XYZ file of C-alpha atoms in Angstrom:
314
model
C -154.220 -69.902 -188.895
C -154.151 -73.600 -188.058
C -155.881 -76.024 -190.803
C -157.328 -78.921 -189.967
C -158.747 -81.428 -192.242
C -161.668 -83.547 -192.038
C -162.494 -86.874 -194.196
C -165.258 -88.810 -192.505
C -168.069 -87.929 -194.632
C -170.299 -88.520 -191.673
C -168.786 -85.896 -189.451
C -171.016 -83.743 -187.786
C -173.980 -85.343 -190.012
C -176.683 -84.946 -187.691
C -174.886 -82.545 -184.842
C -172.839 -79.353 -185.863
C -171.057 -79.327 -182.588
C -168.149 -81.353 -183.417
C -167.826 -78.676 -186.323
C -168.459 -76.043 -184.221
C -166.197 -76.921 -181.286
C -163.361 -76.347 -184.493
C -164.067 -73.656 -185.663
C -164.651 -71.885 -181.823
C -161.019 -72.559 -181.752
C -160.597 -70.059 -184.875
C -159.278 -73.064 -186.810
C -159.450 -73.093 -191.048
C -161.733 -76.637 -191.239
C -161.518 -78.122 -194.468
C -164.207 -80.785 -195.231
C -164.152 -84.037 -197.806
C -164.732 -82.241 -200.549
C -165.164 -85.851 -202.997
C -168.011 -87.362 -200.975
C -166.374 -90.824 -200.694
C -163.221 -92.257 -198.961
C -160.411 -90.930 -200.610
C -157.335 -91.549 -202.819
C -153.634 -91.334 -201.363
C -152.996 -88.467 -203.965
C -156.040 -86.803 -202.679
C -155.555 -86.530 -199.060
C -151.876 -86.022 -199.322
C -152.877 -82.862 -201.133
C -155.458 -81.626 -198.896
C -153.184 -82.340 -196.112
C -150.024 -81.236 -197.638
C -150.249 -77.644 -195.918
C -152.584 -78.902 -192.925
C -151.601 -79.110 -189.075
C -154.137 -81.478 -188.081
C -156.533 -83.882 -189.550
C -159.713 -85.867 -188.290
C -159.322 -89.100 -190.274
C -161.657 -91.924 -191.037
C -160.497 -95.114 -192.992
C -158.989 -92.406 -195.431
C -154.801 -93.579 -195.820
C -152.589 -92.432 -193.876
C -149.209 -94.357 -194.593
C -146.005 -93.301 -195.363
C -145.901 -91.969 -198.276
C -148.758 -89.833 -197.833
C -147.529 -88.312 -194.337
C -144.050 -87.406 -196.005
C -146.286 -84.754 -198.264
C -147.458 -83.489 -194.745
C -144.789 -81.331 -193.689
C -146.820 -79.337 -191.172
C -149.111 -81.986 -189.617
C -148.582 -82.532 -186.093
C -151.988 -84.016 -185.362
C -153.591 -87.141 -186.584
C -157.093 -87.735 -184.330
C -159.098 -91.087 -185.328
C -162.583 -90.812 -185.975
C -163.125 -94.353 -184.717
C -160.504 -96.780 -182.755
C -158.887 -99.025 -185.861
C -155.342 -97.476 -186.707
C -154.016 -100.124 -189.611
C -154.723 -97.042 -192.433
C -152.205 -94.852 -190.469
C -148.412 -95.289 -190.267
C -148.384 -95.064 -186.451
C -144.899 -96.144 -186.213
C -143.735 -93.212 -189.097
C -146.334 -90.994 -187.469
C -144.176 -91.382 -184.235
C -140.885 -90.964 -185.845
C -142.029 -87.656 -187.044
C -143.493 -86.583 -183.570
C -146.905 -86.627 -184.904
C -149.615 -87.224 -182.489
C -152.260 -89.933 -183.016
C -155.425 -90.396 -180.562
C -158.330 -92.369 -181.288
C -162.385 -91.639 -180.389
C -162.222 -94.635 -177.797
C -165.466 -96.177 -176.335
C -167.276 -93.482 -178.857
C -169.279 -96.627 -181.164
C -169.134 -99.791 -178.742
C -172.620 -99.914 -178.252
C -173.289 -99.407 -181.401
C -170.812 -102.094 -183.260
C -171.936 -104.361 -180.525
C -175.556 -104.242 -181.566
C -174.696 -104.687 -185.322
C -172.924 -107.810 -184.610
C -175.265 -109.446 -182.771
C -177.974 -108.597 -186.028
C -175.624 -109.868 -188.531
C -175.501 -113.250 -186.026
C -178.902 -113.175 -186.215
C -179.409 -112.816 -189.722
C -177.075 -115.355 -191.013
C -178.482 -117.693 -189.072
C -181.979 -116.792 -189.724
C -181.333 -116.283 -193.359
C -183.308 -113.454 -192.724
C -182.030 -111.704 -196.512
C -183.189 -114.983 -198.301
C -186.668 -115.212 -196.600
C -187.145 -111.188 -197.207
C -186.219 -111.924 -200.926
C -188.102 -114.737 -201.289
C -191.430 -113.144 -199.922
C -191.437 -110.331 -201.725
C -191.193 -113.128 -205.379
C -194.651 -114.014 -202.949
C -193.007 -117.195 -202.140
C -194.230 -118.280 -198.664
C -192.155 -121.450 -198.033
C -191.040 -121.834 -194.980
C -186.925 -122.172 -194.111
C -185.710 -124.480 -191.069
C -182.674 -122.234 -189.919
C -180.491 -121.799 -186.503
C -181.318 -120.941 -183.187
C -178.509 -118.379 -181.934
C -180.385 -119.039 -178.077
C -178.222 -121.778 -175.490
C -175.692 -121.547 -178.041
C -171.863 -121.235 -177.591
C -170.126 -117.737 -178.774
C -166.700 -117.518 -179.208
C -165.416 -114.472 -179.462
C -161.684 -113.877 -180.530
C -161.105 -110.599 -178.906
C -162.395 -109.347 -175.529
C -162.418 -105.749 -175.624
C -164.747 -103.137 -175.079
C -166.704 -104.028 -177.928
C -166.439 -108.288 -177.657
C -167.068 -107.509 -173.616
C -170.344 -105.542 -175.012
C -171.050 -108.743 -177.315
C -170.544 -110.579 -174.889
C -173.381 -109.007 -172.636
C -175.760 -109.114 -175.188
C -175.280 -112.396 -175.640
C -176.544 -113.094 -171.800
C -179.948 -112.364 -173.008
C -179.997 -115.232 -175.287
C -178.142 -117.740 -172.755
C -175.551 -118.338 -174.623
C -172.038 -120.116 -173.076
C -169.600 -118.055 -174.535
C -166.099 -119.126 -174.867
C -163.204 -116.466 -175.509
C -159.368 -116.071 -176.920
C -157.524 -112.870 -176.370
C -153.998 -112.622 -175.193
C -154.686 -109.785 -172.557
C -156.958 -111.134 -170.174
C -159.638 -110.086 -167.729
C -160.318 -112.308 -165.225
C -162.835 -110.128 -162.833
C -165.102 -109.749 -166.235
C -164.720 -113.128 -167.409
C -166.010 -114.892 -164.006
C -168.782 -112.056 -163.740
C -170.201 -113.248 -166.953
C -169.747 -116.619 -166.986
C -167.156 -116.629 -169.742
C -164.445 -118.941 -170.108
C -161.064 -118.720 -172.013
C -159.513 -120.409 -174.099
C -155.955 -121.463 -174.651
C -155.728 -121.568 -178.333
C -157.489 -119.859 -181.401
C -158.157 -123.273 -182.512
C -160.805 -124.137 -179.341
C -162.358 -121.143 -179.681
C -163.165 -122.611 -183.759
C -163.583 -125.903 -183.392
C -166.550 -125.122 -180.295
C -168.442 -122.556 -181.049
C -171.332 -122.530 -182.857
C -170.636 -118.520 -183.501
C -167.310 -117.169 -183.962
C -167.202 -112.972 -183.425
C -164.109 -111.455 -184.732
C -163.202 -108.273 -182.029
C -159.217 -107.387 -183.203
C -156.964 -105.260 -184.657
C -155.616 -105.928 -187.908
C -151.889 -105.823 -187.948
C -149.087 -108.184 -189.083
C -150.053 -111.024 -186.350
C -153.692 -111.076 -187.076
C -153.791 -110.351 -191.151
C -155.869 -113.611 -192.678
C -155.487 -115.132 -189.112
C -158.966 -117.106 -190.773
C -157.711 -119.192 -193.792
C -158.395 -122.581 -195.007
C -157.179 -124.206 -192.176
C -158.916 -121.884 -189.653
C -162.331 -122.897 -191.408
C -162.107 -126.549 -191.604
C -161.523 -126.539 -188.208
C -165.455 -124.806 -187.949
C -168.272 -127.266 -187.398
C -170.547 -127.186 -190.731
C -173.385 -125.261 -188.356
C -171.092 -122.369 -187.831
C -171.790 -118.769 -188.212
C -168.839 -116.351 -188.523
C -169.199 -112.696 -188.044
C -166.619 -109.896 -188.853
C -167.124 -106.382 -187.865
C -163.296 -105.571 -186.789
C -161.409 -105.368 -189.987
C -161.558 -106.309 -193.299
C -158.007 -108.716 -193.539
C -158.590 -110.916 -190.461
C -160.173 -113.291 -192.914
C -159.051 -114.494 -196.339
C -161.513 -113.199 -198.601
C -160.749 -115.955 -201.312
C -160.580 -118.636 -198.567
C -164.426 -117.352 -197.222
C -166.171 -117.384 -200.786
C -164.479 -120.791 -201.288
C -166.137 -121.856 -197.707
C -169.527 -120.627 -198.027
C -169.749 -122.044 -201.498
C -169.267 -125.105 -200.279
C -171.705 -124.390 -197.895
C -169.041 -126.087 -194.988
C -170.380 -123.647 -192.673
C -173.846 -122.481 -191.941
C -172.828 -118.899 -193.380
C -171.290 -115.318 -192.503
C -171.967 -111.906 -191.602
C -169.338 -109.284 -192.733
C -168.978 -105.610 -191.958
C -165.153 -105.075 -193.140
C -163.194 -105.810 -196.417
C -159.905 -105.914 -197.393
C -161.075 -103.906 -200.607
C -164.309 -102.382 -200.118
C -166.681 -102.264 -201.669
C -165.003 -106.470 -202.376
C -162.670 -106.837 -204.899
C -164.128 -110.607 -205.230
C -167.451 -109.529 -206.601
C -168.325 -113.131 -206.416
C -168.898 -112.473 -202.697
C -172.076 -110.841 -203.857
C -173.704 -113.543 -205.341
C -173.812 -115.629 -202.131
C -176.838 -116.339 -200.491
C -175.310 -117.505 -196.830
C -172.985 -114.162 -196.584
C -174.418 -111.124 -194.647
C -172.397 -108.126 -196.650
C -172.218 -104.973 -194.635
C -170.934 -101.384 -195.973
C -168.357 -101.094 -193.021
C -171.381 -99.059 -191.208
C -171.525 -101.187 -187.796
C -170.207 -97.578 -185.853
C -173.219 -95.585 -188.188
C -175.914 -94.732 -185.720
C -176.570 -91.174 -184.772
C -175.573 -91.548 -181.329
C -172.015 -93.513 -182.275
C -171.314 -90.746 -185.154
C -172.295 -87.530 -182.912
C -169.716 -89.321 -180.080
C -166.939 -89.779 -182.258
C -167.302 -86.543 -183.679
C -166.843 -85.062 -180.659
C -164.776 -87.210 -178.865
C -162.224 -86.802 -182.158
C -162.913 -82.709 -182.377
C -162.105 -82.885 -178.567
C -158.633 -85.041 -178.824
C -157.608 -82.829 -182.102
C -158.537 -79.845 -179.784
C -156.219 -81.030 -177.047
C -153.265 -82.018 -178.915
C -153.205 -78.886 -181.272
C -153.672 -76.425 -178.110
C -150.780 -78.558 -175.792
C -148.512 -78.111 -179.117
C -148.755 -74.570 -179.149
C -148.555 -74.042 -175.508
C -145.532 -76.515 -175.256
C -144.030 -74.155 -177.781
């Protein structure tokens, strides 16, 4: 009987058809049995004997897949690959698809409230009035404003549409451009990273994480950020230097932060916590019903394909 595995604890959450499209197949589906994301020692031995898995930000790197002798199928419950070794996954002619366009909308919405609430301060005002203190905060208007958005895929091209409705210039760095998009929504591009930082008055992170991009925002990234900026990250923890941020916002040299992802997570700098002008976010941008029921079923569906074309091929 082919065994698949399944870590994302949200998987078929609030819809048991992703489940049930498995097990239709006559597949064994084993489910996270630890409730949380899990250790390399623990999903290399619930995959040890498995042909497939359904994998969240669970590990998936070398020395894990080498206790895999079976697998043949890795199928992403979301889009980000950095916790799989796609290049060792490929070497060992395992397959790896991803649950594309399955949570735009939804990581596209989240970003836009994290904008909003760093530069409403909306967490210190909700604090504050519950102590029944009723001062009033001057903060940011996010309207006419200039986004930049480093990244212009499907999600920073669905940021980028929400941000029409506040009339805001946007400004954009990505080294795969689209033109047709760009001059349908008014969006211009930049050259360099560095214009994109030192002009906007929001800066949206929208990349992969991989060797190129890891702490691509540092020390020098920030000073180059006016002191009204708002930076929001919900991509992947990495893109920013996590010691280089706290050091930032403590300094209160930009306006303040919204972030989704960590490098460690929950952060290994707990002092990230006690900041007042950083937005903290459980990596749960993708968590709606509708984004979790699509990727279920847009990751059952790819683990479905691959594992059938396997065993027809042989």
């Amino acid at each position: 009987m082919t065994k698949i595995v399944v870590t994302p604890r949200s998987f078929a959450r609030h819809s048991r058809e992703p489940l049930d499209m498995l097990k239709r197949q006559g597949y064994e589906v084993v489910l996270n049995p630890f409730g949380r994301i899990m250790t390399k020692e623990e999903i290399g031995g619930l995959i040890a004997d498995a042909d497939a898995v359904i994998v969240g930000v669970d590990p998936l790197d070398r020395e894990v897949l080498e206790k895999a002798e079976r697998l043949k199928v890795i199928s992403k419950y979301g889009i980000g690959t950095d916790n799989i070794d796609t290049s060792f996954a490929q070497e060992r002619g395992i397959a790896v698809s991803v649950a594309a366009g399955a949570n735009t909308d939804a990581v596209a919405d989240y970003t836009f409230a994290l904008m909003l609430a760093a530069a409403r301060k909306l967490t210190v005002i909700d604090q504050e009035c519950r102590k029944r203190n009723w001062t009033k905060l001057t903060t940011l208007d996010v309207c006419h404003r200039t986004l930049g958005l480093l990244g212009m895929g499907n999600i920073g091209k669905a940021v980028a549409r929400r941000a029409a409705g506040f009339d805001m210039k946007i400004i954009a760095f990505d080294t795969i451009r689209d033109p047709a998009f760009a001059e349908a929504n008014g969006i211009a591009y930049a050259e360099r990273i560095e214009d994109v930082l030192r002009t906007a008055d929001f800066i949206s992170l929208h990349l992969p994480l991989n060797e190129r991009t890891r702490h691509m925002i540092g020390r020098a990234q920030f000073a180059m950020m006016k002191p009204t900026a708002v930076l929001v990250n919900t991509a992947r923890g990495g893109l920013i230097d996590e010691e280089a941020l706290y050091e930032t916002l403590k300094a209160e040299a930009i306006w303040g932060a919204g972030v989704d992802v960590f490098e460690e997570e929950p952060p290994g700098n707990a002092a990230l916590l006690e900041l007042d002008n950083l937005i903290i976010g459980s990596h749960c941008a993708a968590s709606t019903v509708s984004a979790v029921d699509n990727m279920g079923l847009i990751a059952s569906r790819n683990a479905i394909h691959a594992i059938e074309g396997l065993q027809t091929a042989q």
